[in-house]
Amino acid sequence: MAAWNIRGFNHPDKVLSCKRLIKSFRLNLVISGIIWVADKPLLQLSAIYASNNSLDRKELWNSLAHLAPKPDFPWVLIGDFNCCRYASEKLGGNPISHHALFDLNNMIFSNSLVDLHSVGFKFTWFNQRSINPIHIKLDRVLVNVGWQNKFPNSYCSIQSPSCSDHCPIILNSGISVKVYHSFLFKNYWTNFDSYWAALLEVLSLPCSGNPISHFSNCLGLLKDKVKSEDWSSSSCISRHLDVLHDNHANLLSKLQVDPYNLNLNHSFKVSTLELAKFNSMHASWIVQRAKVNWIRNGEDDLKFLFAKIRTRRGCSNSMVNLFANNPTSSRADVVISLIQYYQRLYNPSSPPSPNATQACFPSGTLLPQDEAIRMTSLVLDEEVIADRLKPVMPLIVMDNQAGFVKSRVSTDNILLASDILTYAGKGRGSNIFCAKLDIKKAFDSVSREFLLSRLSQKGFPSLFVNWIKACISGVNFSILLNGALEGFFPSSAGLRQGCPLSPYLFCLVMDAISNFLECSGFKGISVDNFSLTHLLYADDVLIFGEASIENCNKLAIVLRDFANSTGLYVNYDKSAIMLTKNQRNVQAICQSLSIFNIVNKINYLGIPLSFYKLKIEDFLPLLDSINKKMNGWKANLLSLAGRLQYIKFTIQNTIAYWIRGSILPKIVYKHFKKASSRFLFFGDSTYAKKLHMVSWDRICRPKYNGGLGIPSIAALQFSYSCSVIHIMYNTPSPLSNWLICYHKSPWKPPRASDSKIWKLICNTAMAVKHCFTFSITQQAPIHFIWDHWCNNQTISEFLGGNPDGISHDFCLNELIIGTQWVFPNHFPSNLKNVLAGINIGDNGHCLMWKNRSTYKFKNFMDEYYSDLPSCSWFKLVWPKRNILKHSVFVWMALAGGLKTADALQTRNILVPATCNLCHACNETVSHLFFECDYSYTVITSLMPGIWLRKLQNGKTLWLIWNCCNVVGCFYGGSHMFITMRRDHARTPDLDNDEAPGFGSLGWPLGQPGTSVIAANSNLFSKSSYGWKNVIGSSFFLQPFFKAVMVLILKLLMFILLEGVIGGRRRDFVGACRDKIDKTLSQLTDSSEKSAQALLKEDVILWRRTEQSVRFLVCGRERSARESNRWMARGIVRASSLGASRFQTDCLSDVYVCRLMLQVA
């Protein structure tokens, strides 16, 4: 299928272009109607031509919701949407506001649509202007889950626009090919005697040559023998099972007629044993392939995983789809083209010569001999070699390289580059250029001869070099297409990606460019004693240099010699150069470097860098990345607990990475707070107004401070600033050298021209000055004036004034030789006396964090939140081995996150104040969980009697009393009445000795935060109940916080979280109550079934329960009555058979939620 906004057939060229497109792709014209194509699956196609007006487009998006079919029916939307989804889908013109993208994204989110994988051009519309050009993606293809399931290989191709300003879109169902699976050992083969015979046959062959090679050949022979057997295929086992089932049923029918026939009985027994044997084989294969053990221990709901698999399935065939744009191409043609391409890539015609660069590299031994690498085994194990090579990498690779080297961090390069560019952009380095170089096929085109020569030059023993040569040479490749291996060809160049040894070897090759630049006399950026020419992270190269023709010619020669030696050529089309303002010889510089892509900012390791202040639009990639991670199926398929984990470990990591290299504008921070809060509580990051019961600042606190453990952006910036200060003094690196050389000290007042990042670091340093202490070492770069090295004071503070006659810009290590102080002649005598009394330590960390030389990032985070009051109930909400879902809901109850009547009324939302369950008291959190008689009735009906008796004893009441006193009754002054009289009325059958030592618990009216429940003085005396007796057993904690808090909270979840407000609220709750009352009566009747009968139905029960969970998530009403019946039986079975509390809680939670959604 094809869609093209041709702008009407008002010109002959447009007609001819359409004919050419139809003929090229063999398309059939469709006039409005339905076409039946043989037995092909049905689908729904919606052709989109959206208006230029945003209001008209919004009306169109709303109408699509009425046209949407069921989720499992294939639906595709194709055409001109006249709007893009993300700001990154537009280049040129005015930047797009994220508010303008809300309507389209909301429609996609509401209808559970995703972008179909596309090949070809990224942008589909061009304004046809040479001045101020604009490129934007207006045309697209959207599909639903049903389409992905029916057409997993489908894709769309963006073709050339020809005579129109829009590009045509070709929708293709993909290449339908037979899927070939690679050879996989099946565990059930060991049950066949013929397998063991074949194994003994191949292993009995005489060994000739290398034992490892002989063993590999034996495995190949065994593979061929096994594949020739019928039982090697699982389909053969399935077919044989069908025959056995028919034979078994036939024998059983004959036994009904002649039950005393001995031959029939013997045959039936043999058939039963044979059937059990092959059933076991088939089950073994299913367990092996489906990884049942992982599924059992993993997520209960795997829709998130399967949705991700569906999304990536189309992307995995992108290369095949790209070649398949020509309908005449066959799969064989595609395979041949791919194999020829990779053969040329891994076998270059003219290999580089390693001897051309001997003069640039010093000969001799660079590797310390005392650290010589020793191997204890003759087996060429790449992991062992990599482990031996890893410790010496910092010694043999220059500190410009931050990739794959221990203790070097990529974000340090980003921070260093950002600060240097700010320095140059302020006028201090006006004659500076910055170039980002892109290396062509870096890992795939490395010269192996150069690598081996490089290892020898570094001083590695010849035996070790030969081991590495054996690992990288003689490597053959095959191409994996849709699970099938195609081709088999050798290689003479390149390193295998995924090999544990390859990153270290590649860094050794890239280190050559550092030697080339050092030997060539290339001038980089220089400030005092600091000089820098380039930064490396694997194959990402960033060059800093003097913007002169002579200097650029030297760089061009370096790049040419580096390419001829290593086989790593620069892709000048993808490289970019950035120059300062008022640069006169711009064209000449570009001509000498062959880089003509002049930009105002460079993306280095994903972060924008510029000589000048970044604009808001420079952070649009970050906003787009956050929106993409939050929108679509991720939000639809994750629960509240899942979204919390997703924000904490995925979204926050994205933000944290950007913070290391830039200061986020306030508008970005504001957008992140709003989007994250909506995503967490509502599963929707759009701009629709929502009622937020808990602020995002309250959420972004540690758990022990009453939050959810998500660090705020301010906390991340604070912690990263502390880590930079620690690195500055304790870790020698280009970043620390630059900071010490140019900025001197973080406690020195920053200049007005300094970067915002450095100013933030200085402010953080002043705030945590009391946490950092100095220890004088031989190489300590401690500033004499600004650092507080003298008894935690600066020298001026210690002496009561600034010392006279001393330069203000020098470090203490300039006065140290070995372990002795060496003072100049003009040095004041009072300072000599002060310094003479300070001992000089050995080389080590000179800056301590709270008198400790080691630190963790968590220590800085804890210091940021140290001013907040600690929360005494966090251990009860977040116990060890807790279920995250349960803990999050309990936290919401304690933090005021539930939409109860009193909480809504404080926000001027008019709702009935009376509890809609018992109609007796006002609806509050404390009432719903502790006072409501109806909630108590539900607990007594769903929980076993033994649990109920434990809930009523003194220990649990003490927990309630303690929590209420500490928390202030769950938020400062809610009404709560817990009396012995009510407990006795609820459980008159309990003996008085089951709650010893308890009198009346009253309610003194006091100020919020004071004790809200008074206990008698003898209530918890040491003689009756001590602390260990009260909470010594987790048995009493779990029923209270998992049964009371969670079960009843789930019963009220739909009302409280979704916020049913107004007159419908009371009717809705009443309907829920009637439904639950009826179900509880059915539970009582069903409980008369014997435990033995329920045990026999255990497998069926859990299978039906799983189906009920799917009904719950999908919101289907089909088979709802059967679902309820089986889930009710599950609750009764779990209670009567003494199942674990976790299983019973899960069954009860799902059952109550199912009832709620039925009523809704």
Coordinates of C-alpha atoms in Angstrom, one line a residue, residues 119-405:
V119 CA 13.4 2.8 6.3
G120 CA 14.6 5.5 3.9
F121 CA 14.5 9.2 4.7
K122 CA 13.8 10.5 8.2
F123 CA 12.0 13.8 7.1
T124 CA 9.0 13.7 4.8
W125 CA 8.4 17.3 4.0
F126 CA 10.7 20.1 2.8
N127 CA 9.8 23.8 2.3
Q128 CA 11.8 24.0 -1.0
R129 CA 13.8 27.0 0.2
S130 CA 17.5 27.4 -0.1
I131 CA 17.5 30.2 2.6
N132 CA 16.0 29.2 6.0
P133 CA 15.2 25.6 4.9
I134 CA 12.8 23.5 7.0
H135 CA 12.7 19.7 7.2
I136 CA 10.0 18.0 9.2
K137 CA 8.4 14.6 9.5
L138 CA 4.7 15.2 8.7
D139 CA 3.9 11.8 7.1
R140 CA 4.0 8.6 9.1
V141 CA 2.4 5.2 9.6
L142 CA 0.8 4.2 13.0
V143 CA -0.3 0.7 13.9
N144 CA -1.8 -1.1 16.9
V145 CA -0.9 -4.3 18.7
G146 CA -3.1 -6.4 16.5
W147 CA -1.2 -5.2 13.4
Q148 CA 2.1 -6.1 15.0
N149 CA 0.9 -9.6 15.8
K150 CA -0.5 -10.2 12.3
F151 CA 2.3 -8.6 10.4
P152 CA 5.4 -8.8 12.5
N153 CA 7.7 -8.1 9.5
S154 CA 5.9 -5.1 8.2
Y155 CA 7.6 -1.8 7.6
C156 CA 7.2 1.4 5.7
S157 CA 9.6 3.0 3.2
I158 CA 10.0 6.7 2.7
Q159 CA 10.6 7.4 -1.0
S160 CA 11.9 10.3 -2.9
P161 CA 9.4 13.2 -3.1
S162 CA 9.9 13.8 -6.8
C163 CA 7.6 16.6 -7.9
S164 CA 5.9 17.1 -4.5
D165 CA 7.0 18.6 -1.2
H166 CA 5.8 15.5 0.6
C167 CA 7.5 12.1 0.4
P168 CA 5.4 9.1 -0.6
I169 CA 5.1 6.3 1.9
I170 CA 5.1 2.6 0.9
L171 CA 3.6 0.2 3.4
N172 CA 5.0 -3.2 3.0
S173 CA 4.0 -6.4 4.8
G174 CA 7.7 -7.6 4.8
I175 CA 9.5 -10.5 3.2
S176 CA 7.7 -13.7 4.1
V177 CA 10.5 -16.3 4.5
K178 CA 10.8 -19.5 6.3
V179 CA 12.4 -19.0 9.7
Y180 CA 15.5 -21.1 10.2
H181 CA 16.6 -21.8 13.7
S182 CA 20.2 -22.4 14.8
F183 CA 21.2 -25.7 16.2
L184 CA 20.1 -26.1 19.8
F185 CA 20.8 -29.0 22.1
K186 CA 17.6 -30.6 23.6
N187 CA 17.8 -32.1 27.0
Y188 CA 15.4 -34.9 26.2
W189 CA 17.8 -36.4 23.7
T190 CA 19.6 -38.1 26.6
N191 CA 16.6 -40.4 27.0
F192 CA 17.4 -42.2 23.7
D193 CA 19.9 -45.0 23.4
S194 CA 20.8 -44.0 19.9
Y195 CA 22.1 -40.6 21.2
W196 CA 24.5 -42.3 23.5
A197 CA 25.6 -44.6 20.8
A198 CA 26.4 -41.7 18.5
L199 CA 28.2 -39.9 21.3
L200 CA 30.4 -42.9 22.0
E201 CA 31.1 -43.4 18.3
V202 CA 32.4 -39.9 17.7
L203 CA 34.4 -39.7 21.0
S204 CA 36.1 -43.0 20.2
L205 CA 37.8 -41.6 17.2
P206 CA 41.6 -41.4 17.5
C207 CA 43.0 -37.9 18.3
S208 CA 45.2 -36.4 15.7
G209 CA 46.7 -32.9 16.1
N210 CA 45.5 -30.3 18.6
P211 CA 43.2 -31.8 21.3
I212 CA 40.9 -28.8 21.3
S213 CA 40.6 -28.9 17.5
H214 CA 39.9 -32.6 17.7
F215 CA 37.2 -32.1 20.2
S216 CA 35.6 -29.4 18.1
N217 CA 35.5 -31.8 15.1
C218 CA 33.9 -34.5 17.2
L219 CA 31.1 -32.1 18.3
G220 CA 30.5 -31.3 14.6
L221 CA 30.3 -35.0 13.7
L222 CA 27.9 -35.5 16.6
K223 CA 25.8 -32.6 15.4
D224 CA 25.4 -34.1 12.0
K225 CA 24.5 -37.6 13.4
V226 CA 21.9 -36.2 15.7
K227 CA 20.3 -34.0 13.0
S228 CA 19.8 -37.1 10.9
E229 CA 17.7 -38.8 13.6
D230 CA 13.9 -38.5 13.6
W231 CA 13.8 -37.8 17.3
S232 CA 16.0 -34.7 17.0
S233 CA 13.0 -32.6 16.0
S234 CA 10.5 -31.7 18.7
S235 CA 7.7 -31.9 16.1
C236 CA 8.5 -35.6 15.8
I237 CA 7.8 -36.0 19.6
S238 CA 4.6 -34.1 19.2
R239 CA 3.4 -36.3 16.4
H240 CA 4.3 -39.4 18.3
L241 CA 2.4 -38.1 21.3
D242 CA -0.7 -37.8 19.2
V243 CA -0.3 -41.5 18.1
L244 CA 0.2 -42.6 21.7
H245 CA -2.9 -40.7 22.8
D246 CA -5.0 -42.3 20.1
N247 CA -3.7 -45.8 21.0
H248 CA -4.2 -45.1 24.7
A249 CA -7.8 -44.1 24.1
N250 CA -8.4 -47.1 21.9
L251 CA -7.1 -49.5 24.5
L252 CA -9.2 -47.8 27.2
S253 CA -12.4 -48.2 25.1
K254 CA -11.6 -51.9 24.7
L255 CA -11.1 -52.4 28.4
Q256 CA -14.5 -51.0 29.0
V257 CA -15.9 -54.0 27.1
D258 CA -13.4 -56.7 28.3
P259 CA -11.9 -55.4 31.6
Y260 CA -10.4 -58.8 32.6
N261 CA -8.4 -59.3 29.5
L262 CA -4.8 -59.7 30.6
N263 CA -3.3 -58.8 27.3
L264 CA -5.3 -55.6 27.1
N265 CA -4.4 -54.7 30.6
H266 CA -0.7 -55.3 29.9
S267 CA -0.9 -53.3 26.7
F268 CA -2.7 -50.5 28.5
K269 CA 0.0 -50.3 31.2
V270 CA 2.8 -50.2 28.6
S271 CA 1.0 -47.5 26.7
T272 CA 0.6 -45.5 29.9
L273 CA 4.3 -45.7 30.7
E274 CA 5.2 -44.8 27.1
L275 CA 2.8 -41.9 27.2
A276 CA 4.3 -40.6 30.5
K277 CA 7.8 -40.9 29.1
F278 CA 7.1 -38.9 26.0
N279 CA 5.0 -36.4 27.9
S280 CA 8.1 -35.9 30.1
M281 CA 10.3 -35.4 27.1
H282 CA 7.9 -32.8 25.6
A283 CA 7.6 -31.0 28.9
S284 CA 11.4 -30.9 29.2
W285 CA 11.7 -29.2 25.9
I286 CA 9.0 -26.7 26.7
V287 CA 10.7 -25.8 30.0
Q288 CA 14.1 -25.5 28.3
R289 CA 12.9 -23.3 25.5
A290 CA 10.4 -21.1 27.4
K291 CA 12.7 -20.6 30.4
V292 CA 9.8 -21.4 32.7
N293 CA 12.0 -21.1 35.7
W294 CA 12.8 -17.5 34.8
I295 CA 9.2 -16.7 34.2
R296 CA 8.2 -18.1 37.6
N297 CA 10.7 -15.9 39.3
G298 CA 10.2 -12.9 37.1
E299 CA 7.4 -10.5 36.5
D300 CA 3.8 -11.8 37.0
D301 CA 2.6 -9.7 34.0
L302 CA 4.9 -10.1 31.0
K303 CA 3.0 -7.8 28.6
F304 CA 5.7 -5.2 29.1
L305 CA 8.4 -7.6 27.9
F306 CA 6.3 -8.9 25.0
A307 CA 5.5 -5.4 23.9
K308 CA 9.1 -4.6 23.8
I309 CA 9.8 -7.7 21.8
R310 CA 7.1 -6.7 19.3
T311 CA 8.6 -3.3 19.0
R312 CA 12.1 -4.5 18.3
R313 CA 10.9 -7.3 15.9
G314 CA 10.4 -4.9 13.0
C315 CA 13.7 -3.1 13.7
S316 CA 15.7 -6.3 13.5
N317 CA 14.8 -6.8 9.9
S318 CA 15.7 -3.2 8.9
M319 CA 18.6 -4.2 6.7
V320 CA 16.6 -6.8 4.8
N321 CA 13.8 -4.3 4.4
L322 CA 16.1 -1.7 3.1
F323 CA 17.2 -4.0 0.3
A324 CA 13.7 -5.1 -0.3
N325 CA 12.5 -1.7 -1.4
N326 CA 12.7 -3.0 -5.0
P327 CA 9.8 -5.5 -5.3
T328 CA 11.8 -7.5 -7.8
S329 CA 14.5 -8.4 -5.2
S330 CA 14.4 -11.9 -3.8
R331 CA 15.7 -13.1 -0.5
A332 CA 18.7 -14.7 -2.3
D333 CA 19.6 -11.4 -3.9
V334 CA 19.5 -9.7 -0.5
V335 CA 21.6 -12.4 1.1
I336 CA 24.2 -12.2 -1.7
S337 CA 24.4 -8.4 -1.5
L338 CA 24.9 -8.5 2.3
I339 CA 27.6 -11.2 2.2
Q340 CA 29.5 -9.3 -0.5
Y341 CA 29.4 -6.1 1.5
Y342 CA 30.8 -7.7 4.6
Q343 CA 33.4 -9.6 2.7
R344 CA 34.8 -6.3 1.3
L345 CA 34.6 -4.7 4.8
Y346 CA 36.5 -7.5 6.6
N347 CA 39.0 -8.1 3.8
P348 CA 40.4 -4.8 2.6
S349 CA 42.3 -5.0 -0.7
S350 CA 45.3 -3.0 0.5
P351 CA 46.1 -3.6 4.2
P352 CA 47.8 -0.8 6.1
S353 CA 51.5 -0.9 6.7
P354 CA 52.5 -0.8 10.4
N355 CA 56.1 0.1 9.5
A356 CA 55.1 3.5 8.1
T357 CA 54.9 5.0 11.6
Q358 CA 57.8 3.5 13.5
A359 CA 59.4 7.0 13.9
C360 CA 56.3 8.3 15.8
F361 CA 56.4 5.6 18.5
P362 CA 59.3 5.2 20.9
S363 CA 60.9 1.8 20.8
G364 CA 61.7 -0.2 23.9
T365 CA 59.6 -1.3 26.8
L366 CA 56.7 0.8 28.0
L367 CA 55.1 -1.9 30.1
P368 CA 56.7 -2.2 33.5
Q369 CA 58.6 -5.4 33.8
D370 CA 57.6 -6.1 37.4
E371 CA 54.0 -6.1 36.2
A372 CA 54.6 -8.5 33.3
I373 CA 51.6 -10.5 32.4
R374 CA 51.9 -14.2 33.4
M375 CA 49.5 -16.9 32.2
T376 CA 49.1 -20.1 34.0
S377 CA 47.2 -22.0 31.4
L378 CA 47.9 -22.8 27.7
V379 CA 44.2 -22.5 26.9
L380 CA 43.6 -19.4 24.8
D381 CA 40.8 -17.9 26.9
E382 CA 39.9 -14.4 25.9
E383 CA 38.4 -13.5 29.2
V384 CA 41.5 -14.5 31.0
I385 CA 43.7 -12.4 28.7
A386 CA 41.3 -9.5 29.1
D387 CA 41.5 -9.7 32.9
R388 CA 45.3 -9.7 32.7
L389 CA 45.3 -6.8 30.3
K390 CA 42.8 -4.6 32.2
P391 CA 45.0 -3.6 35.1
V392 CA 47.9 -2.3 32.9
M393 CA 45.7 -0.3 30.6
P394 CA 46.0 3.0 32.7
L395 CA 49.8 2.6 32.5
I396 CA 50.1 2.2 28.7
V397 CA 47.2 4.3 27.4
M398 CA 47.4 8.1 27.6
D399 CA 44.9 9.8 29.9
N400 CA 43.1 11.5 27.0
Q401 CA 41.4 8.1 26.4
A402 CA 38.4 7.6 28.8
G403 CA 36.9 4.6 27.3
F404 CA 37.3 1.0 28.6
V405 CA 40.1 2.1 31.0

